[in-house]
Coordinates of C-alpha atoms in Angstrom, one line a residue:
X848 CA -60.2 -14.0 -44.1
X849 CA -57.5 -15.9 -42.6
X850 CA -55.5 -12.8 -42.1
X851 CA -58.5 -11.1 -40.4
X852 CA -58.5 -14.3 -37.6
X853 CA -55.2 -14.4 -36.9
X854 CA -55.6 -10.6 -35.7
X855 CA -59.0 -11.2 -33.8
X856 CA -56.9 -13.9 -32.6
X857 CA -53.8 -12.0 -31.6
X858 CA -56.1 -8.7 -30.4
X859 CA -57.6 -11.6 -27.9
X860 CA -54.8 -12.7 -26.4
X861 CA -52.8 -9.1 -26.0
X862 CA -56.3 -8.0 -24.2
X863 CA -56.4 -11.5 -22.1
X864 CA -52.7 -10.7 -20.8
X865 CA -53.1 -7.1 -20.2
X866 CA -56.3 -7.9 -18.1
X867 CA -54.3 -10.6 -15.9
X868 CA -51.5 -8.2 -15.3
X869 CA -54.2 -5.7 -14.4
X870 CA -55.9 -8.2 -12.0
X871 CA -52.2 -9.2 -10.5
X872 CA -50.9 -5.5 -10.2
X873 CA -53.9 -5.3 -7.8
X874 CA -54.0 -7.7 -6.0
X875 CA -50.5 -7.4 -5.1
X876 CA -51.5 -3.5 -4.1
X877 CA -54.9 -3.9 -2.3
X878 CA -54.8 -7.5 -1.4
X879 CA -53.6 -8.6 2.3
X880 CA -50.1 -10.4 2.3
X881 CA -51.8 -13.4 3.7
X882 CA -54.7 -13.5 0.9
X883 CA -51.8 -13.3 -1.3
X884 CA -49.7 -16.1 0.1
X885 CA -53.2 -18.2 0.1
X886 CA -53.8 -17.3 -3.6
X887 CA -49.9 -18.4 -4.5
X888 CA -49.9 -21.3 -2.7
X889 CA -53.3 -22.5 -4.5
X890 CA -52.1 -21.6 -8.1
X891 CA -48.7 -23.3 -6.8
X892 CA -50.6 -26.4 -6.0
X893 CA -53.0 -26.4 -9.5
X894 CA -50.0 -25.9 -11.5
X895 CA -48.0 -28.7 -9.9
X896 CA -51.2 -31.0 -10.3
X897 CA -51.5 -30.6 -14.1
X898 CA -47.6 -30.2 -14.4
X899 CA -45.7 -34.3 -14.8
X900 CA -42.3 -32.5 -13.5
X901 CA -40.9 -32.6 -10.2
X902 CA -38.4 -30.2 -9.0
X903 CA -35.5 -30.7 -6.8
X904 CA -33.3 -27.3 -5.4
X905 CA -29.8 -28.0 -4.1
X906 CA -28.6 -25.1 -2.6
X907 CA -24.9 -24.0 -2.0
X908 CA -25.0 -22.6 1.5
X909 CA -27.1 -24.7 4.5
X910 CA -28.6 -22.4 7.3
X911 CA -27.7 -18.4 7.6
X912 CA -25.1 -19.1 5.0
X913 CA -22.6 -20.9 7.5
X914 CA -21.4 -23.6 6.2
X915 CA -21.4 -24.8 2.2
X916 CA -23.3 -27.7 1.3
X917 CA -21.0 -30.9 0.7
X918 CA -24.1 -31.8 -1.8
X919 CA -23.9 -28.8 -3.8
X920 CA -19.6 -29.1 -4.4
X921 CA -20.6 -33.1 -5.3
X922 CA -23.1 -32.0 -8.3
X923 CA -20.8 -29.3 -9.4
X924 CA -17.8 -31.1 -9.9
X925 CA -20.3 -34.1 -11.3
X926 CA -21.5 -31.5 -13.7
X927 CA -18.3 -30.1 -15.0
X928 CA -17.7 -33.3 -17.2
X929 CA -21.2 -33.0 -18.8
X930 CA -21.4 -29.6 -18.8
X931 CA -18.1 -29.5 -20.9
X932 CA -19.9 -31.3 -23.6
X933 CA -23.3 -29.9 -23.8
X934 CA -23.1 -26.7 -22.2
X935 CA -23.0 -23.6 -24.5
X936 CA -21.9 -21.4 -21.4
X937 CA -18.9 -22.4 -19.9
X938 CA -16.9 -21.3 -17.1
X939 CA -12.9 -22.0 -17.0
X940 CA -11.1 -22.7 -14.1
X941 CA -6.9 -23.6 -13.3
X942 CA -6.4 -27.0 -11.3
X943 CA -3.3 -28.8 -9.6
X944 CA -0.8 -25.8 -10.6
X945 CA -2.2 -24.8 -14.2
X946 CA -2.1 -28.3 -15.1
X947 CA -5.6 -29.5 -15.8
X948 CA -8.2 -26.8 -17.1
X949 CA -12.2 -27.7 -15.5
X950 CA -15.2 -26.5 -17.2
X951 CA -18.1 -26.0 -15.7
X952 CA -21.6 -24.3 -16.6
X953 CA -22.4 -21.1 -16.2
X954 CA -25.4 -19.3 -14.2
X955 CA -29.0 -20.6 -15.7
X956 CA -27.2 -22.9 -18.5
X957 CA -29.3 -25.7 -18.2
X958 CA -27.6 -29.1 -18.9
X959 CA -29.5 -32.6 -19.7
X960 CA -28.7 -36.1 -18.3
X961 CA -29.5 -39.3 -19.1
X962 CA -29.3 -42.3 -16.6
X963 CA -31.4 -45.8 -17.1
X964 CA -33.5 -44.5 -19.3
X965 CA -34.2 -41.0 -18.1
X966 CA -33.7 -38.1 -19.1
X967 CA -32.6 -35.3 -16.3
X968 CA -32.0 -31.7 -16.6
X969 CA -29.7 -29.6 -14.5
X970 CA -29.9 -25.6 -14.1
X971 CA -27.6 -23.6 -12.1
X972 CA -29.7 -20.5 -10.8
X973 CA -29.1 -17.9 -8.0
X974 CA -31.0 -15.3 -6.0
X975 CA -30.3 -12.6 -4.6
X976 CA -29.0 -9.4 -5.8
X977 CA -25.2 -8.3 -7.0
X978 CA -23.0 -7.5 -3.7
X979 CA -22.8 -4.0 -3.3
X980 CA -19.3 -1.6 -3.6
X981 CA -17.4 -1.6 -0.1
X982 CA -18.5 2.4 0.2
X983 CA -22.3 2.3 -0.4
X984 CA -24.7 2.9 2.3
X985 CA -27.4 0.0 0.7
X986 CA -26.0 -3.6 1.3
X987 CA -28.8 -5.7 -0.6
X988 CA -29.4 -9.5 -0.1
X989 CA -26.1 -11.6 -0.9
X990 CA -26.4 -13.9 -3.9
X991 CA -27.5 -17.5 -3.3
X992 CA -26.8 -19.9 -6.1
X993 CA -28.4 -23.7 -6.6
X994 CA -28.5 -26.4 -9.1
X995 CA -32.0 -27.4 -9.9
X996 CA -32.7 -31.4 -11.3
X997 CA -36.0 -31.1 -13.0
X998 CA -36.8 -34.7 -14.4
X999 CA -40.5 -36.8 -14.9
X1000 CA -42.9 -38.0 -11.8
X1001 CA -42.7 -41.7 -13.0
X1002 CA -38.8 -41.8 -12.3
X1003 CA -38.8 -40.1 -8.8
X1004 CA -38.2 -43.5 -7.2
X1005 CA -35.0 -43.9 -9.4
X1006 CA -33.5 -40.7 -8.8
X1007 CA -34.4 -40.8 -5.1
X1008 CA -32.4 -44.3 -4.6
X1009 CA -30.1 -44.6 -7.6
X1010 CA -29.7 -41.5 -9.4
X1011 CA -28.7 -38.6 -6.5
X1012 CA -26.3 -41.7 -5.3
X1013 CA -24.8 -41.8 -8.6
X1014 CA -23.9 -38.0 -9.0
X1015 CA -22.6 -38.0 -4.9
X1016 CA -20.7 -40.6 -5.6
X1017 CA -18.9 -39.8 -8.7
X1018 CA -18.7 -35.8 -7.8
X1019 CA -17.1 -36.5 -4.8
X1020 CA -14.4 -39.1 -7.3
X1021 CA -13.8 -35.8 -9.3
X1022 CA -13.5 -33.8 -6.4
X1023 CA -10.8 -35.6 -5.2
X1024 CA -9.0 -36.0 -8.5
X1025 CA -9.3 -32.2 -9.0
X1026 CA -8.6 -30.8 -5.6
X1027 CA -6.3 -28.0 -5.3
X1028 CA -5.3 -27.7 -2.0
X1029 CA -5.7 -24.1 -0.7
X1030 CA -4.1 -21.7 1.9
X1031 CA -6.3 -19.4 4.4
X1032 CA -5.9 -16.6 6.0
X1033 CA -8.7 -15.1 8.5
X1034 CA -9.4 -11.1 7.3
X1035 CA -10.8 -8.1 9.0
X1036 CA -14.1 -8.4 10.3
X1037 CA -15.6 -5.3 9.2
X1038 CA -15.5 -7.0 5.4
X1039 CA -17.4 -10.1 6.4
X1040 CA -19.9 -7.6 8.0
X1041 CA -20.2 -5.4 4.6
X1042 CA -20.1 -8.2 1.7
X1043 CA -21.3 -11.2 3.7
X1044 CA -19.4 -13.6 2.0
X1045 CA -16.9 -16.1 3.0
X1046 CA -14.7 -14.8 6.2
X1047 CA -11.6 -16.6 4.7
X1048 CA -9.2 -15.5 1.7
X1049 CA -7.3 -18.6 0.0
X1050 CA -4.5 -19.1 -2.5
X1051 CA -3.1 -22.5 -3.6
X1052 CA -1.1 -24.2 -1.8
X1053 CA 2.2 -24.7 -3.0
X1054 CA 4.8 -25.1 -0.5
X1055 CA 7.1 -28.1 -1.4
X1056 CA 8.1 -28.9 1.8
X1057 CA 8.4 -33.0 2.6
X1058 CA 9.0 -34.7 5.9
X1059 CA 12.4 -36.6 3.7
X1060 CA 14.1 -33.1 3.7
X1061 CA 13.2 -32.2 7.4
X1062 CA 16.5 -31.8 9.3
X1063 CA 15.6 -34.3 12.4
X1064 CA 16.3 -37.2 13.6
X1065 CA 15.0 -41.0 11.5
X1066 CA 13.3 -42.0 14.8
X1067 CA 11.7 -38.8 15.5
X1068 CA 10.4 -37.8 12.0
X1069 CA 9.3 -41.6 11.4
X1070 CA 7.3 -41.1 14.8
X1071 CA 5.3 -38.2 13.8
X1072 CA 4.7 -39.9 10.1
X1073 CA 2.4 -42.9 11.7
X1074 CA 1.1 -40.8 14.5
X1075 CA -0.5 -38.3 11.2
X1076 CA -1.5 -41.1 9.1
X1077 CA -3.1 -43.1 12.3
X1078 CA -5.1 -40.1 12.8
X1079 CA -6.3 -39.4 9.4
X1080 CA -7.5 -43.7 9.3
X1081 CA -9.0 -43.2 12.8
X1082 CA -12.4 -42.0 11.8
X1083 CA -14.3 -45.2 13.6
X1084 CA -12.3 -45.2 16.6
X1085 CA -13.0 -41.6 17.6
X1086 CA -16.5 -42.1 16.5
X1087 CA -16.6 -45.0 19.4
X1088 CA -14.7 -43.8 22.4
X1089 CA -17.2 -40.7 21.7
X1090 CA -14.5 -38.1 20.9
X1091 CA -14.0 -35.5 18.1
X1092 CA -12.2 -36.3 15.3
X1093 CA -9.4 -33.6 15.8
X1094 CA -5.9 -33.7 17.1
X1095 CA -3.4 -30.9 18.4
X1096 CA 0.0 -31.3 17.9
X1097 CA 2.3 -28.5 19.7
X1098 CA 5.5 -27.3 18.0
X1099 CA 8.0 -25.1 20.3
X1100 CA 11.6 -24.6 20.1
X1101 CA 14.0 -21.8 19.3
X1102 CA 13.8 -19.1 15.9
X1103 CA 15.0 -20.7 13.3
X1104 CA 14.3 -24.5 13.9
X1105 CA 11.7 -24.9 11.0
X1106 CA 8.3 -25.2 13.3
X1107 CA 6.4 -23.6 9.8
X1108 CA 8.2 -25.9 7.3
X1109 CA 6.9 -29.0 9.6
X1110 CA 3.8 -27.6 9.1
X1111 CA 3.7 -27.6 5.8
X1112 CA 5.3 -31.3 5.5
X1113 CA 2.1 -32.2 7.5
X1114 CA 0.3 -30.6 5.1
X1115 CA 1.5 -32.6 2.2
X1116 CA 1.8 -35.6 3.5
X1117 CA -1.7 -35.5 4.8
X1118 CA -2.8 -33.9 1.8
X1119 CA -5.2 -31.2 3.9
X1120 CA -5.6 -27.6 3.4
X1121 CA -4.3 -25.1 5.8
X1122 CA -5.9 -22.5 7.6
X1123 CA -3.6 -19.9 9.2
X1124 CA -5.6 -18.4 12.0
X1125 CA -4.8 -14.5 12.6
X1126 CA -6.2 -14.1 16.2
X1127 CA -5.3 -10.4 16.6
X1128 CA -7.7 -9.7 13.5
X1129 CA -10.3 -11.9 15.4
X1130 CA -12.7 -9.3 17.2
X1131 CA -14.6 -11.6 19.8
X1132 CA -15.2 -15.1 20.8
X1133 CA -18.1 -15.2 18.4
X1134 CA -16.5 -14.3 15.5
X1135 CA -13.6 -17.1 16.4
X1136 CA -16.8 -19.3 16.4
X1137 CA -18.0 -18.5 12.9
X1138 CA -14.4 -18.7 11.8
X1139 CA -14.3 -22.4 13.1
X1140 CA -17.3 -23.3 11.5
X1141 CA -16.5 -22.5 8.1
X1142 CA -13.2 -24.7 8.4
X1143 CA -14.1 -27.7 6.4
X1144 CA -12.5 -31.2 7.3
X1145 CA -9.2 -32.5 6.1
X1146 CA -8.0 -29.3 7.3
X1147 CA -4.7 -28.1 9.5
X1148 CA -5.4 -24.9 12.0
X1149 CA -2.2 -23.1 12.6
X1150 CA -1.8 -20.4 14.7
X1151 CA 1.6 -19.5 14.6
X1152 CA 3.6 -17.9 17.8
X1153 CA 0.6 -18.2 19.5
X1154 CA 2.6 -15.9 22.6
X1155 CA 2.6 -13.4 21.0
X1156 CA -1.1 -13.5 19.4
X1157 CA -2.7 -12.2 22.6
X1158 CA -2.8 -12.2 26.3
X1159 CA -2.5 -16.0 26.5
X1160 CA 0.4 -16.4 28.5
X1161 CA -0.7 -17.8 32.2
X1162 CA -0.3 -14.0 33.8
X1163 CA -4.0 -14.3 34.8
X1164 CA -3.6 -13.3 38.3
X1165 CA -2.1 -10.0 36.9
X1166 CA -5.8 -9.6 35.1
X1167 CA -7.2 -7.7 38.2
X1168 CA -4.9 -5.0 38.4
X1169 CA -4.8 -4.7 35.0
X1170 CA -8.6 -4.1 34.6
X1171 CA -8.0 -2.0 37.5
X1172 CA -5.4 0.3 36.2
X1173 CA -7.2 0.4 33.2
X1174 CA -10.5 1.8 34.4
X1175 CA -8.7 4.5 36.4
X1176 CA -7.2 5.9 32.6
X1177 CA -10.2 6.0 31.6
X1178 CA -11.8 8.1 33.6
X1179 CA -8.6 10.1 33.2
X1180 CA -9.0 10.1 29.6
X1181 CA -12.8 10.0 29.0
X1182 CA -14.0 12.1 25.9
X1183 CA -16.7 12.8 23.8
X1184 CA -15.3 11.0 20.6
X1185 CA -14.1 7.4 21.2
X1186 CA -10.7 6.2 19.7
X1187 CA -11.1 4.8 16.7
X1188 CA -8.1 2.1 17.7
X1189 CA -10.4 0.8 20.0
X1190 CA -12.2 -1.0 18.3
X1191 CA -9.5 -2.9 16.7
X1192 CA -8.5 -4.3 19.6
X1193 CA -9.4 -8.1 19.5
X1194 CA -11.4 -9.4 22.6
X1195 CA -11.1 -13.2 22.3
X1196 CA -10.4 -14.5 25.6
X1197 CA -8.4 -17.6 26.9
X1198 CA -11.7 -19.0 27.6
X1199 CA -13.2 -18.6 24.1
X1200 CA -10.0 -20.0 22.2
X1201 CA -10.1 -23.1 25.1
X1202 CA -13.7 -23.6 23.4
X1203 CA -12.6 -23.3 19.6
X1204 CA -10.3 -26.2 20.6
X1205 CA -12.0 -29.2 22.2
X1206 CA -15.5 -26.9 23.3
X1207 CA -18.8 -28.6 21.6
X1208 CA -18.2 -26.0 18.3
X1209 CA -14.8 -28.0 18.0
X1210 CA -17.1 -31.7 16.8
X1211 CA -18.5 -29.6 13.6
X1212 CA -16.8 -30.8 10.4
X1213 CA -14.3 -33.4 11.7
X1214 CA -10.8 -34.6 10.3
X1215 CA -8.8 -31.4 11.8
X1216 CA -5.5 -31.0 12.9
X1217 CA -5.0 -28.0 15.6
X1218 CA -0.7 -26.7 15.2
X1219 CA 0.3 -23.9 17.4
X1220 CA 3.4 -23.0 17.3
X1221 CA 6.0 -21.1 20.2
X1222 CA 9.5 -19.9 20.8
X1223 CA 8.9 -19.8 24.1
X1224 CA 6.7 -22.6 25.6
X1225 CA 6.8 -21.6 29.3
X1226 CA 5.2 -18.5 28.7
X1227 CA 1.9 -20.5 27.8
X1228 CA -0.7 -20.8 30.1
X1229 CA -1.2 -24.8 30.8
X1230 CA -4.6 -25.1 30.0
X1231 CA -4.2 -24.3 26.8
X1232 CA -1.3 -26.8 26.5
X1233 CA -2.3 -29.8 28.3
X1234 CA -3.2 -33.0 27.0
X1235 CA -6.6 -33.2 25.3
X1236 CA -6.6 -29.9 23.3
X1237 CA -2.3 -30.0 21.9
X1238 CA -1.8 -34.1 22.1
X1239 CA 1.0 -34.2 20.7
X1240 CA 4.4 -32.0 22.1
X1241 CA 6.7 -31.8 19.6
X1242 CA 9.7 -29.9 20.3
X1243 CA 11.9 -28.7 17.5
X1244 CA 15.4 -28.1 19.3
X1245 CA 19.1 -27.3 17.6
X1246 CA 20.4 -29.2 14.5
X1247 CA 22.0 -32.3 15.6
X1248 CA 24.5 -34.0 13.3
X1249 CA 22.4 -36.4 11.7
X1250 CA 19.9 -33.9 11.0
X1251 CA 23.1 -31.7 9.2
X1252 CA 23.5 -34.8 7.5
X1253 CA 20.1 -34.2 5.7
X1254 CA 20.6 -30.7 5.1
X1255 CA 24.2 -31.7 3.6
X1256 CA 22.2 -34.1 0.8
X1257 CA 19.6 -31.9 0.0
X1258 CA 21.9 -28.9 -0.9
X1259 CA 24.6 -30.6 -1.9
X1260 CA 24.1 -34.0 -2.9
X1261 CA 26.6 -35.0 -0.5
X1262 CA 26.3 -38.1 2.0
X1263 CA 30.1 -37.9 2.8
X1264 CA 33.1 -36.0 3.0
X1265 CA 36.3 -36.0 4.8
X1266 CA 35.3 -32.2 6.2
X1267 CA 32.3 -34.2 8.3
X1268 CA 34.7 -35.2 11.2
X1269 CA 35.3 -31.7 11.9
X1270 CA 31.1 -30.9 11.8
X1271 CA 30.4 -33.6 13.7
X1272 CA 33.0 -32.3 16.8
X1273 CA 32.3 -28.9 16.6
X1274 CA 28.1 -29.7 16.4
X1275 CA 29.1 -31.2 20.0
X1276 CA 30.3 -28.7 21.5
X1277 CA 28.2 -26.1 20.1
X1278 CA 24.1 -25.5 19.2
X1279 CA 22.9 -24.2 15.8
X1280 CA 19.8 -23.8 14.3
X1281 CA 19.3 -25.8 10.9
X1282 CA 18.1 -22.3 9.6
X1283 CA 21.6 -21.4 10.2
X1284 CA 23.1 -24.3 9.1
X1285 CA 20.8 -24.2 5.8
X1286 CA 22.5 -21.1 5.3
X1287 CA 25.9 -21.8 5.4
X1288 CA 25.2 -25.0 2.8
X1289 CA 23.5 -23.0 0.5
X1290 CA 25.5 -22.2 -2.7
X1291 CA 26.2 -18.8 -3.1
X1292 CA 27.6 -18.5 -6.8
X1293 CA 28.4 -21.4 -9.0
X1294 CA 31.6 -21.5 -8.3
X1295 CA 31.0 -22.5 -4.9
X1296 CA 31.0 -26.5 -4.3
X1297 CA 30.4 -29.1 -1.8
X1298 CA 33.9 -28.9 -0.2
X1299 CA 33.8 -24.5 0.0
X1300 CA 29.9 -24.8 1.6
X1301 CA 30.9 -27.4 3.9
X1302 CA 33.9 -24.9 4.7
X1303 CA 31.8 -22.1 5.5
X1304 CA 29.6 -24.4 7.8
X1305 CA 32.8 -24.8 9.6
X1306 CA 33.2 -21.5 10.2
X1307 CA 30.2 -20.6 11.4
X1308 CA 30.5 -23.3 13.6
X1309 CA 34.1 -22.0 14.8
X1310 CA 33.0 -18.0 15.4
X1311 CA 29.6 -19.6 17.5
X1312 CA 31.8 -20.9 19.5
X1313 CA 34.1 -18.1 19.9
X1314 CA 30.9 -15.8 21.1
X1315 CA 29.5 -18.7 23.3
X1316 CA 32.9 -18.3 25.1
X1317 CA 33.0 -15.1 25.6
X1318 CA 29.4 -14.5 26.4
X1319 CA 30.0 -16.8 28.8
X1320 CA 33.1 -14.9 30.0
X1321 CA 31.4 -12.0 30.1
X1322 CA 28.8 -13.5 33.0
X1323 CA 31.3 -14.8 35.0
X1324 CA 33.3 -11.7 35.3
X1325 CA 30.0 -9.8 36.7
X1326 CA 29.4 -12.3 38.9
X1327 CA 26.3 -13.6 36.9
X1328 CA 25.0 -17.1 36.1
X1329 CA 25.5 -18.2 32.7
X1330 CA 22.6 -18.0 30.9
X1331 CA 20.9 -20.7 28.8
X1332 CA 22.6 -20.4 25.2
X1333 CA 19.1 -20.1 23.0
X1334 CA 20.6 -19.2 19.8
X1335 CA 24.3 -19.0 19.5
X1336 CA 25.0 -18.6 16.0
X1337 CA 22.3 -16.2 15.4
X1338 CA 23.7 -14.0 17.8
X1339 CA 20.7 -11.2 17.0
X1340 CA 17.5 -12.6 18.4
X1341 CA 16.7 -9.2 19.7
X1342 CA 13.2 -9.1 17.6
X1343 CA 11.0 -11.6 17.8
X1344 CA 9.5 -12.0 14.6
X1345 CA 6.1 -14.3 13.8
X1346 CA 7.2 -16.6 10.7
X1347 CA 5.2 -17.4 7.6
X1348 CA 4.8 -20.9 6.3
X1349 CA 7.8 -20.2 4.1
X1350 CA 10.6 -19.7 6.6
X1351 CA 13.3 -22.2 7.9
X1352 CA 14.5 -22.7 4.4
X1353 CA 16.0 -26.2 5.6
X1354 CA 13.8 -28.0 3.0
X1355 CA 14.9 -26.4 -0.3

């Protein structure tokens, strides 16, 4: 007889759910979309009056997916130390170079807890569907994730004052203790377009570079030092004289003077990431915008040898005939199949890069250091250099003795020797880059010492001499005016090539 029930029983409830699936299949067919938002929002509303839980969704990305929320990084890295313990879904990740390992839960793990008393549960969900291959024709809606806190009605006051404090407060702690500071670099636009994710790429950043091993002068170096760290305390003060908390800082001199390794001591000692702008794979003004808004703070733009980024160089009254010229090729030219180079070309404008420095997009995210660098600073137009938008000039100029002298302890542990006479007087009446000078101190065999690498310094110093003189020679004999000497012991400055953040080995 029991039996018997427990089938009437079961035959009940398999017809009860078939007949709601058949009421629900039609109404989604036949019934208007706003009867059906009507009937959602009611059984949304009955369900929440008989259900004690409340529901709070923290989502990663704020807006059209522009910026990610500072909320959503705070309960993650606050979730990796329970999640460890609790979680039965785990996802590993590397921290401070391979040192620490952080766990973390994985998507729709669902961690619990506890704070004065209550008990709090945690799920990481996402919606969405899977990003699509590169090639297919169907891009479907990116994947959103978000932590949901699910705890009972008769705590919400706590959780609203105490508890969502709490897990800010101690996420951000963690977040700080892990941090791994990254590298960026801007990609092609057409893969933002396809994937919709981030526009940035990022590897760690590991460049070891230190202002102590800079080749420049005490007073000079010690000078940039305080100006950094005044900035990066100077949150309140630009807050009340109503100006954005940014900063440029302008780095010019010759090839070879270490303008990228003083960007990566600023780096380090500031302890900010670095985002290395790539302006000729910008395609517009507006996608510089979106670039600058998913910059977070304690951040250092660069855009390195920023003459020869783009058309930037204060020829603007050469614009006109330019335009000119190049409407009267294309009528010469004009086909029935555009040139796929085209539309390659980048079209930000001096105006729109005037705008990603100090225009009203500049104030989002704060704490942001603006670097360009130059070889040749006269080329610039002077709106883009003048006070306000680069502060701070800094040039970086030949390797003066006392900056040889840091270069001679760094590669050699050697703060004297009777050979430094000899350097000193021939530094004096020559210039040299401390690339150059790097390379002559650097060991090339381990049979090489101080007193052979300090010899070959000499020598370098000796045959840039020899070429300044008879450059010089050279001029005079066809009636010219000596040039400025720019490089004299690199003698082959005939390309002009952009450098990475890894060149001017001075600091090794």
């Amino acid at each position: 007889m029991a039996a018997i029930t427990a089938a009437e029983m079961w035959t009940t409830v398999g017809s009860t759910i078939a007949s709601f699936m058949f009421v629900s299949t039609i109404i989604h067919q036949y019934c208007p979309h706003e009867v059906r938002h009507f009937l959602e929002k009611w059984m949304h509303t009955l369900m929440g009056f008989f259900n004690p839980y409340i529901h709070v969704s923290i989502h990663e990305f704020t807006g059209t997916r522009l910026n990610r929320s500072e909320a959503y990084a705070a309960v993650e890295a606050y979730l990796s130390t329970n999640s460890s313990k609790s979680a039965k879904r785990l996802k590993l990740e590397m921290e401070k170079d391979n040192k620490n390992i952080v766990l973390s839960m994985d998507e729709y793990e669902k961690v619990t807890d506890k704070f004065q008393g209550a008990e709090i549960s945690w799920v990481l969900g996402k919606t969405g569907l899977p990003q699509q291959p590169m090639g297919s024709a169907y891009h479907s809606e990116p994947e959103r994730r978000f932590y949901k806190l699910t705890f009972h009605k008769r705590y919400r006051e706590m959780i609203a004052e105490s508890y969502l404090q709490h897990v800010m407060k101690k996420g951000k702690e963690i977040r700080v203790k892990n941090r791994q500071r990254k590298l960026y670099t801007n990609g092609a636009a057409n893969r933002w377009f396809i994937t919709k994710q981030t526009m940035w790429s990022d590897v760690p950043f590991e460049h070891p570079a230190r202002f102590e091993s800079i080749a420049m002068e005490a007073e000079k170096k010690q000078e940039i030092i305080e100006d950094l760290l005044h900035f990066s305390q100077s949150k309140d003060f630009y807050a009340r004289i109503g100006k954005a908390w940014k900063r440029g800082y302008l780095l010019y001199g010759p090839p070879g003077t270490g303008k990228s390794t003083m960007i990566a001591a600023m780096a380090n000692l500031l302890n900010y990431d670095v985002y290395d702008l790539e302006l000729t794979a910008v395609k517009d003004n507006t996608e510089l915008r979106k670039l600058l808004i998913e910059i977070t703070s304690k951040s250092i733009i660069v855009i390195e040898d920023i003459d020869c980024s783009l058309d930037l160089t204060g020829q603007r009254k050469k614009k006109a005939e330019k335009e000119t010229e190049d409407k009267n090729e294309q009528g010469k030219k004009e086909t029935n199949s555009k040139d796929p180079k085209e539309e390659s070309i980048s079209r930000v404008t001096l105006s729109g890069l005037l705008n990603f420095i100090d225009g009203l997009w500049s104030a989002i995210g704060g704490e942001r250091i603006i670097v360009f660098t130059t070889n040749y600073v006269e080329k610039l137009d002077p709106a883009l250099i003048r006070r306000g938008r680069m502060d701070k000039h800094i040039e970086l100029s030949f390797c003066s003795f006392e900056g040889f002298k840091v270069l001679a302890k760094n590669y050699l542990l050697v703060e004297a020797h009777p050979l430094f006479e000899t350097i000193e007087r021939l530094m004096e009446e020559t210039k040299i880059t401390p690339a150059d000078v790097a390379e002559a101190l650097m060991p090339k065999s381990f049979r090489e010492d101080a007193e052979k690498c300090l010899s070959n310094l000499i020598q370098a110093l000796e045959e840039a001499k020899k070429k300044a003189a008879t450059k010089k020679a050279e001029e005079e004999s066809r009636g010219k005016e000596p040039a400025k000497d720019d490089s004299l012991v690199q003698g082959k400055h005939e390309t002009e090539e952009p450098q990475g953040l890894d060149d001017g080995g001075v600091l090794l």
